[in-house]
Each structure stands twice: as C-alpha cells, then as structure tokens.
C-alpha cells in the first residue's frame, strides 16, 4: 500500500510552474502597457496606468478591472482645455497684446540704437577735432556705449585728483550726456597691477574707486544731469584690457570708463542671461 501511494504521487503533475509563468505574463503585460503609454502624452492616461500597476502589484482593484481599453481620442477634455488656456501665453485673448508689446519693444530698441549711435558720433568728432585719439576712444556694443579715458588724461600718477585741464573735457562730456536723459550712466575706475600703498590709498582698489567717484562728481556739476542716473565703481586691477607685463599694456589698463547703458537689450542677450546660474 505504501508503494502504491508513492507511485501515485510521482505521477501527479507538478503545477508550481504556473506561479512564475503568471508573473512572466504580468511583466509582459506591464512592458506592453509602458510601451503604449510612452507614445501618449495625456497626463490622465498616465495616472490611470500607474494606478493599475499599483493595484496589480499590491492586490488591489485597479482601473483595468473595469475597462481594458484606453480611449485613443486626441480631443482634449474640458479640464485639459482650461489648463492649456491658463498656462499657454499665446492664447487668442493675449496674442494681440503680446504682439503690441513686441512692437513697442522693437521700437524702443531702434530708438536706443539711433540715440547711442548719434552720441558716439558726437564723441568721436570731439576726439578727432581735439586730437585726443591716444587718450580717448569709444565703443558701441549690444548693451552699452563706452567712453574709455586713459588715466594720464585725468590724473597724475598715484593721485585721484582730477587735473584742472581735464575739467573742460568732463564738462563737454556732461553736456553731451545731458542731451540723452533716458539712460543710466556708470563711471568705473581701473588700475594696473603694480601695488600701491600710500597714506591716501592702501590698495589699487581704493585708488580706482576714488578716481571714478571724483570724475563722476565733476560730471554732476552740470545741473542738466540728474544724479539718480549715475553710479560709480572701482574695479582695481582685476579687469585689465591688456597685459600688465609691459609699460604700454599697464598704461592701457589704467583708465576710467564712462558707460551709457541701454534700457532694452536684444532678445539674445536676455536669453543668455536667463541661462546663467
């Protein structure tokens, strides 16, 4: 009897393979669902799939228990339409306003370009008529018009006191700046890298800051210029435009820069600034 029962047990089919087989089918189903969902961008479909996965692996009841079909319609539902209208700036209600704003922006950019180009021509004419090309130069960029003045045209060596003969130059510059009241102005001082330590200035930073401030004060002696438009800053030796290994290079680095700043910048500059950390 014992032998017969043992033989009968050996002939019984082992059904334990059904468990891993069912798991395999579940994984295949999950794979196909993921592949299908990857081609869809509907957020609600994605949530439905995730809920079904959660139910499948935790033993709960998922959305697929009620329906095994996912609608393929491309027509957004009411909630989606409301979301799109609230987040999309190019809706019909605002596109006209945006176009008007862009036209105003383009007009202002064009005006600034004309203004700064005219101011540059006036400065260049003054430099040429007075043979100051070795001491002054102008440069127009996408964000400002810069007038660079060599330090020997304004100051004695190691001093921040503006030379008496340089006050006429400052007066001419301020008269030109007064004709363009819509622009902010920055006066920046720069030095070479030769260390300085005197009773008046402990570092090149102190010297450059004091030079910028003193020259700005002379520009502000013109009553036609509002002081709220101005700011001064000292960069010391840390923004050279030439090498400090030669006397000629150091002479170029010792300078005062008067920058007329644009109020509106081109779109590419705005995009670049936004990408910076």
mmCIF file of C-alpha atoms in Angstrom:
data_model
loop_
_atom_site.group_PDB
_atom_site.id
_atom_site.type_symbol
_atom_site.label_atom_id
_atom_site.label_comp_id
_atom_site.label_asym_id
_atom_site.label_seq_id
_atom_site.Cartn_x
_atom_site.Cartn_y
_atom_site.Cartn_z
ATOM 1 C CA UNK A 1 0.000 0.000 0.000
ATOM 2 C CA UNK A 2 2.816 2.350 0.802
ATOM 3 C CA UNK A 3 4.487 1.616 -2.501
ATOM 4 C CA UNK A 4 1.311 2.186 -4.443
ATOM 5 C CA UNK A 5 0.684 5.552 -2.774
ATOM 6 C CA UNK A 6 4.250 6.672 -3.564
ATOM 7 C CA UNK A 7 3.932 5.741 -7.211
ATOM 8 C CA UNK A 8 0.605 7.506 -7.482
ATOM 9 C CA UNK A 9 2.167 10.683 -6.008
ATOM 10 C CA UNK A 10 5.017 10.587 -8.550
ATOM 11 C CA UNK A 11 2.510 10.516 -11.401
ATOM 12 C CA UNK A 12 0.777 13.720 -10.151
ATOM 13 C CA UNK A 13 1.516 16.749 -12.397
ATOM 14 C CA UNK A 14 3.504 19.495 -10.641
ATOM 15 C CA UNK A 15 1.670 22.812 -11.146
ATOM 16 C CA UNK A 16 4.148 25.042 -9.304
ATOM 17 C CA UNK A 17 5.386 26.369 -12.681
ATOM 18 C CA UNK A 18 2.140 28.330 -13.002
ATOM 19 C CA UNK A 19 3.282 30.919 -10.454
ATOM 20 C CA UNK A 20 6.433 32.128 -12.309
ATOM 21 C CA UNK A 21 4.541 31.789 -15.585
ATOM 22 C CA UNK A 22 1.830 34.105 -14.283
ATOM 23 C CA UNK A 23 4.480 36.536 -13.083
ATOM 24 C CA UNK A 24 6.075 36.473 -16.523
ATOM 25 C CA UNK A 25 2.762 37.244 -18.181
ATOM 26 C CA UNK A 26 2.211 40.112 -15.759
ATOM 27 C CA UNK A 27 5.626 41.587 -16.581
ATOM 28 C CA UNK A 28 4.984 41.244 -20.308
ATOM 29 C CA UNK A 29 1.657 42.985 -19.884
ATOM 30 C CA UNK A 30 3.353 45.758 -17.933
ATOM 31 C CA UNK A 31 6.002 46.101 -20.682
ATOM 32 C CA UNK A 32 3.397 46.485 -23.429
ATOM 33 C CA UNK A 33 1.437 48.970 -21.365
ATOM 34 C CA UNK A 34 4.564 51.075 -20.777
ATOM 35 C CA UNK A 35 5.431 50.990 -24.481
ATOM 36 C CA UNK A 36 1.937 52.081 -25.335
ATOM 37 C CA UNK A 37 1.870 54.788 -22.696
ATOM 38 C CA UNK A 38 5.244 56.132 -23.874
ATOM 39 C CA UNK A 39 3.621 57.169 -27.141
ATOM 40 C CA UNK A 40 0.881 59.101 -25.347
ATOM 41 C CA UNK A 41 1.198 62.475 -23.591
ATOM 42 C CA UNK A 42 -2.127 62.528 -21.777
ATOM 43 C CA UNK A 43 -1.490 63.026 -18.081
ATOM 44 C CA UNK A 44 -4.721 61.339 -17.018
ATOM 45 C CA UNK A 45 -3.898 58.216 -19.027
ATOM 46 C CA UNK A 46 -0.531 58.073 -17.335
ATOM 47 C CA UNK A 47 -2.140 58.326 -13.912
ATOM 48 C CA UNK A 48 -4.623 55.590 -14.825
ATOM 49 C CA UNK A 49 -1.782 53.272 -15.856
ATOM 50 C CA UNK A 50 0.158 53.990 -12.679
ATOM 51 C CA UNK A 51 -2.909 53.246 -10.563
ATOM 52 C CA UNK A 52 -3.387 49.957 -12.404
ATOM 53 C CA UNK A 53 0.244 49.000 -11.814
ATOM 54 C CA UNK A 54 -0.123 49.777 -8.164
ATOM 55 C CA UNK A 55 -3.253 47.668 -7.932
ATOM 56 C CA UNK A 56 -1.713 44.780 -9.890
ATOM 57 C CA UNK A 57 1.334 44.535 -7.656
ATOM 58 C CA UNK A 58 -0.428 45.178 -4.368
ATOM 59 C CA UNK A 59 -3.521 43.065 -4.971
ATOM 60 C CA UNK A 60 -5.989 45.959 -5.046
ATOM 61 C CA UNK A 61 -8.593 46.866 -7.627
ATOM 62 C CA UNK A 62 -7.297 48.960 -10.486
ATOM 63 C CA UNK A 63 -8.829 50.773 -13.385
ATOM 64 C CA UNK A 64 -8.252 47.785 -15.693
ATOM 65 C CA UNK A 65 -10.700 45.721 -13.662
ATOM 66 C CA UNK A 66 -13.448 47.870 -15.072
ATOM 67 C CA UNK A 67 -12.151 48.543 -18.547
ATOM 68 C CA UNK A 68 -9.271 47.111 -20.512
ATOM 69 C CA UNK A 69 -9.424 49.799 -23.195
ATOM 70 C CA UNK A 70 -7.712 53.181 -23.190
ATOM 71 C CA UNK A 71 -9.507 55.752 -25.369
ATOM 72 C CA UNK A 72 -7.328 56.958 -28.225
ATOM 73 C CA UNK A 73 -9.180 60.198 -28.911
ATOM 74 C CA UNK A 74 -6.926 63.213 -29.435
ATOM 75 C CA UNK A 75 -9.584 65.710 -28.400
ATOM 76 C CA UNK A 76 -8.581 67.226 -25.015
ATOM 77 C CA UNK A 77 -11.134 67.128 -22.244
ATOM 78 C CA UNK A 78 -12.589 70.186 -20.563
ATOM 79 C CA UNK A 79 -10.068 70.195 -17.723
ATOM 80 C CA UNK A 80 -7.175 69.949 -20.162
ATOM 81 C CA UNK A 81 -8.543 72.856 -22.220
ATOM 82 C CA UNK A 82 -8.798 75.002 -19.100
ATOM 83 C CA UNK A 83 -5.225 74.090 -18.164
ATOM 84 C CA UNK A 84 -3.912 74.929 -21.619
ATOM 85 C CA UNK A 85 -5.656 78.302 -21.644
ATOM 86 C CA UNK A 86 -4.283 79.231 -18.233
ATOM 87 C CA UNK A 87 -0.690 78.206 -18.976
ATOM 88 C CA UNK A 88 -0.275 78.987 -22.658
ATOM 89 C CA UNK A 89 0.607 82.684 -23.147
ATOM 90 C CA UNK A 90 -0.231 82.513 -26.850
ATOM 91 C CA UNK A 91 -3.976 82.133 -26.438
ATOM 92 C CA UNK A 92 -6.181 84.215 -28.727
ATOM 93 C CA UNK A 93 -7.052 86.542 -25.856
ATOM 94 C CA UNK A 94 -3.436 87.635 -25.299
ATOM 95 C CA UNK A 95 -1.688 87.152 -28.635
ATOM 96 C CA UNK A 96 -2.710 90.586 -29.856
ATOM 97 C CA UNK A 97 -1.471 92.214 -26.687
ATOM 98 C CA UNK A 98 1.829 90.380 -26.896
ATOM 99 C CA UNK A 99 2.299 91.439 -30.484
ATOM 100 C CA UNK A 100 1.702 95.043 -29.490
ATOM 101 C CA UNK A 101 4.215 94.774 -26.660
ATOM 102 C CA UNK A 102 6.787 93.259 -29.013
ATOM 103 C CA UNK A 103 6.283 96.113 -31.468
ATOM 104 C CA UNK A 104 6.801 98.639 -28.686
ATOM 105 C CA UNK A 105 9.932 96.797 -27.576
ATOM 106 C CA UNK A 106 11.332 96.793 -31.112
ATOM 107 C CA UNK A 107 10.560 100.494 -31.465
ATOM 108 C CA UNK A 108 12.342 101.309 -28.212
ATOM 109 C CA UNK A 109 15.365 99.217 -29.195
ATOM 110 C CA UNK A 110 15.566 101.039 -32.524
ATOM 111 C CA UNK A 111 15.368 104.421 -30.786
ATOM 112 C CA UNK A 112 18.137 103.493 -28.359
ATOM 113 C CA UNK A 113 20.333 102.339 -31.218
ATOM 114 C CA UNK A 114 19.859 105.665 -33.007
ATOM 115 C CA UNK A 115 20.489 107.663 -29.808
ATOM 116 C CA UNK A 116 23.666 105.848 -28.860
ATOM 117 C CA UNK A 117 24.976 105.933 -32.425
ATOM 118 C CA UNK A 118 24.429 109.702 -32.535
ATOM 119 C CA UNK A 119 26.157 110.167 -29.178
ATOM 120 C CA UNK A 120 29.094 108.049 -30.339
ATOM 121 C CA UNK A 121 29.461 110.179 -33.468
ATOM 122 C CA UNK A 122 29.480 113.362 -31.377
ATOM 123 C CA UNK A 123 32.144 111.964 -29.061
ATOM 124 C CA UNK A 124 34.247 110.724 -31.972
ATOM 125 C CA UNK A 125 34.023 114.134 -33.631
ATOM 126 C CA UNK A 126 35.158 115.855 -30.438
ATOM 127 C CA UNK A 127 38.055 113.397 -30.059
ATOM 128 C CA UNK A 128 39.176 113.952 -33.654
ATOM 129 C CA UNK A 129 38.891 117.757 -33.521
ATOM 130 C CA UNK A 130 40.951 117.926 -30.326
ATOM 131 C CA UNK A 131 43.444 115.221 -31.338
ATOM 132 C CA UNK A 132 42.658 113.059 -28.332
ATOM 133 C CA UNK A 133 42.630 109.682 -30.084
ATOM 134 C CA UNK A 134 45.549 108.447 -27.972
ATOM 135 C CA UNK A 135 43.708 109.263 -24.748
ATOM 136 C CA UNK A 136 40.032 108.687 -25.525
ATOM 137 C CA UNK A 137 38.120 106.078 -27.506
ATOM 138 C CA UNK A 138 34.514 104.961 -27.869
ATOM 139 C CA UNK A 139 32.943 101.549 -28.314
ATOM 140 C CA UNK A 140 29.291 100.696 -29.019
ATOM 141 C CA UNK A 141 28.107 97.204 -28.055
ATOM 142 C CA UNK A 142 24.772 95.430 -27.691
ATOM 143 C CA UNK A 143 24.300 96.639 -24.120
ATOM 144 C CA UNK A 144 26.152 99.962 -23.815
ATOM 145 C CA UNK A 145 28.171 102.811 -25.294
ATOM 146 C CA UNK A 146 31.541 103.067 -23.546
ATOM 147 C CA UNK A 147 33.900 106.041 -23.477
ATOM 148 C CA UNK A 148 37.368 104.996 -22.288
ATOM 149 C CA UNK A 149 39.702 107.698 -20.919
ATOM 150 C CA UNK A 150 43.360 106.977 -20.156
ATOM 151 C CA UNK A 151 44.309 107.853 -16.605
ATOM 152 C CA UNK A 152 47.055 110.313 -17.632
ATOM 153 C CA UNK A 153 44.391 112.474 -19.287
ATOM 154 C CA UNK A 154 42.641 112.890 -15.940
ATOM 155 C CA UNK A 155 45.034 112.218 -13.067
ATOM 156 C CA UNK A 156 48.643 112.434 -12.042
ATOM 157 C CA UNK A 157 50.413 109.197 -11.149
ATOM 158 C CA UNK A 158 49.074 107.706 -7.910
ATOM 159 C CA UNK A 159 46.543 110.522 -7.481
ATOM 160 C CA UNK A 160 42.756 110.614 -7.610
ATOM 161 C CA UNK A 161 42.511 114.394 -8.015
ATOM 162 C CA UNK A 162 41.207 115.374 -11.451
ATOM 163 C CA UNK A 163 43.610 117.657 -13.316
ATOM 164 C CA UNK A 164 42.353 121.217 -13.855
ATOM 165 C CA UNK A 165 42.727 120.899 -17.637
ATOM 166 C CA UNK A 166 40.624 117.706 -17.571
ATOM 167 C CA UNK A 167 37.622 119.541 -16.144
ATOM 168 C CA UNK A 168 36.919 121.034 -19.575
ATOM 169 C CA UNK A 169 36.797 117.520 -21.008
ATOM 170 C CA UNK A 170 34.415 116.445 -18.240
ATOM 171 C CA UNK A 171 32.215 119.452 -18.940
ATOM 172 C CA UNK A 172 31.987 118.619 -22.649
ATOM 173 C CA UNK A 173 31.096 115.008 -21.876
ATOM 174 C CA UNK A 174 28.408 116.021 -19.387
ATOM 175 C CA UNK A 175 26.850 118.412 -21.931
ATOM 176 C CA UNK A 176 26.540 115.542 -24.401
ATOM 177 C CA UNK A 177 25.134 113.197 -21.772
ATOM 178 C CA UNK A 178 22.535 115.780 -20.800
ATOM 179 C CA UNK A 179 21.047 115.525 -24.293
ATOM 180 C CA UNK A 180 20.102 111.884 -23.619
ATOM 181 C CA UNK A 181 18.315 111.889 -20.234
ATOM 182 C CA UNK A 182 16.767 108.422 -20.552
ATOM 183 C CA UNK A 183 19.951 106.427 -19.948
ATOM 184 C CA UNK A 184 21.751 105.308 -16.813
ATOM 185 C CA UNK A 185 25.474 106.015 -16.621
ATOM 186 C CA UNK A 186 28.246 104.094 -14.898
ATOM 187 C CA UNK A 187 31.666 105.592 -14.164
ATOM 188 C CA UNK A 188 34.252 102.868 -13.486
ATOM 189 C CA UNK A 189 37.886 103.176 -12.419
ATOM 190 C CA UNK A 190 40.649 100.711 -13.336
ATOM 191 C CA UNK A 191 44.359 100.411 -12.451
ATOM 192 C CA UNK A 192 47.300 98.230 -13.398
ATOM 193 C CA UNK A 193 48.640 95.510 -11.091
ATOM 194 C CA UNK A 194 51.545 97.479 -9.637
ATOM 195 C CA UNK A 195 50.925 97.511 -5.856
ATOM 196 C CA UNK A 196 50.233 100.838 -4.207
ATOM 197 C CA UNK A 197 50.302 101.660 -0.507
ATOM 198 C CA UNK A 198 50.218 105.317 0.413
ATOM 199 C CA UNK A 199 48.658 107.390 3.144
ATOM 200 C CA UNK A 200 45.658 108.049 0.875
ATOM 201 C CA UNK A 201 45.253 104.632 -0.761
ATOM 202 C CA UNK A 202 46.021 101.258 0.725
ATOM 203 C CA UNK A 203 45.270 99.298 -2.461
ATOM 204 C CA UNK A 204 44.648 99.781 -6.175
ATOM 205 C CA UNK A 205 41.012 99.113 -5.421
ATOM 206 C CA UNK A 206 40.826 102.212 -3.248
ATOM 207 C CA UNK A 207 42.561 104.291 -5.914
ATOM 208 C CA UNK A 208 40.286 103.141 -8.741
ATOM 209 C CA UNK A 209 37.125 103.700 -6.687
ATOM 210 C CA UNK A 210 38.172 107.205 -5.647
ATOM 211 C CA UNK A 211 39.097 108.158 -9.207
ATOM 212 C CA UNK A 212 35.720 107.009 -10.522
ATOM 213 C CA UNK A 213 33.882 108.896 -7.779
ATOM 214 C CA UNK A 214 35.816 112.128 -8.291
ATOM 215 C CA UNK A 215 35.319 112.146 -12.047
ATOM 216 C CA UNK A 216 31.612 111.392 -11.610
ATOM 217 C CA UNK A 217 31.283 114.355 -9.238
ATOM 218 C CA UNK A 218 32.665 116.670 -11.909
ATOM 219 C CA UNK A 219 30.212 115.310 -14.467
ATOM 220 C CA UNK A 220 27.405 116.015 -11.991
ATOM 221 C CA UNK A 221 28.384 119.673 -11.720
ATOM 222 C CA UNK A 222 26.196 120.100 -14.793
ATOM 223 C CA UNK A 223 22.738 120.985 -13.462
ATOM 224 C CA UNK A 224 21.106 119.422 -16.521
ATOM 225 C CA UNK A 225 22.113 115.935 -15.413
ATOM 226 C CA UNK A 226 20.143 114.080 -12.744
ATOM 227 C CA UNK A 227 22.340 112.342 -10.139
ATOM 228 C CA UNK A 228 19.882 109.431 -9.938
ATOM 229 C CA UNK A 229 21.141 108.304 -13.331
ATOM 230 C CA UNK A 230 24.716 107.784 -12.123
ATOM 231 C CA UNK A 231 26.728 105.228 -10.222
ATOM 232 C CA UNK A 232 30.480 104.840 -9.698
ATOM 233 C CA UNK A 233 32.501 101.694 -9.120
ATOM 234 C CA UNK A 234 36.157 100.757 -8.671
ATOM 235 C CA UNK A 235 37.459 97.575 -10.303
ATOM 236 C CA UNK A 236 41.088 97.937 -9.262
ATOM 237 C CA UNK A 237 43.455 95.774 -11.282
ATOM 238 C CA UNK A 238 41.007 92.926 -11.846
ATOM 239 C CA UNK A 239 39.543 93.849 -15.249
ATOM 240 C CA UNK A 240 42.583 94.502 -17.479
ATOM 241 C CA UNK A 241 42.179 95.096 -21.211
ATOM 242 C CA UNK A 242 45.857 94.481 -21.958
ATOM 243 C CA UNK A 243 48.855 92.732 -20.484
ATOM 244 C CA UNK A 244 50.443 94.039 -17.313
ATOM 245 C CA UNK A 245 53.829 92.692 -18.376
ATOM 246 C CA UNK A 246 54.757 95.832 -20.312
ATOM 247 C CA UNK A 247 54.582 99.554 -19.648
ATOM 248 C CA UNK A 248 52.376 100.092 -22.698
ATOM 249 C CA UNK A 249 49.944 97.434 -21.504
ATOM 250 C CA UNK A 250 49.830 98.814 -17.973
ATOM 251 C CA UNK A 251 49.162 102.298 -19.365
ATOM 252 C CA UNK A 252 46.105 100.978 -21.202
ATOM 253 C CA UNK A 253 44.832 99.242 -18.083
ATOM 254 C CA UNK A 254 44.954 102.483 -16.065
ATOM 255 C CA UNK A 255 41.720 104.090 -17.229
ATOM 256 C CA UNK A 256 38.275 105.487 -16.432
ATOM 257 C CA UNK A 257 35.277 104.151 -18.339
ATOM 258 C CA UNK A 258 32.057 106.131 -18.751
ATOM 259 C CA UNK A 259 29.344 103.695 -19.875
ATOM 260 C CA UNK A 260 25.919 104.748 -21.175
ATOM 261 C CA UNK A 261 23.702 101.720 -20.529
ATOM 262 C CA UNK A 262 20.860 100.557 -22.732
ATOM 263 C CA UNK A 263 17.433 100.227 -21.124
ATOM 264 C CA UNK A 264 16.331 97.500 -23.549
ATOM 265 C CA UNK A 265 18.611 94.653 -24.543
ATOM 266 C CA UNK A 266 18.337 92.445 -27.641
ATOM 267 C CA UNK A 267 16.463 89.130 -27.124
ATOM 268 C CA UNK A 268 19.627 87.037 -27.492
ATOM 269 C CA UNK A 269 21.195 88.844 -24.544
ATOM 270 C CA UNK A 270 18.099 88.288 -22.411
ATOM 271 C CA UNK A 271 18.139 84.572 -23.256
ATOM 272 C CA UNK A 272 21.839 84.290 -22.389
ATOM 273 C CA UNK A 273 21.342 85.975 -19.030
ATOM 274 C CA UNK A 274 18.428 83.705 -18.199
ATOM 275 C CA UNK A 275 20.537 80.618 -18.829
ATOM 276 C CA UNK A 276 23.227 81.694 -16.412
ATOM 277 C CA UNK A 277 23.072 80.163 -12.912
#
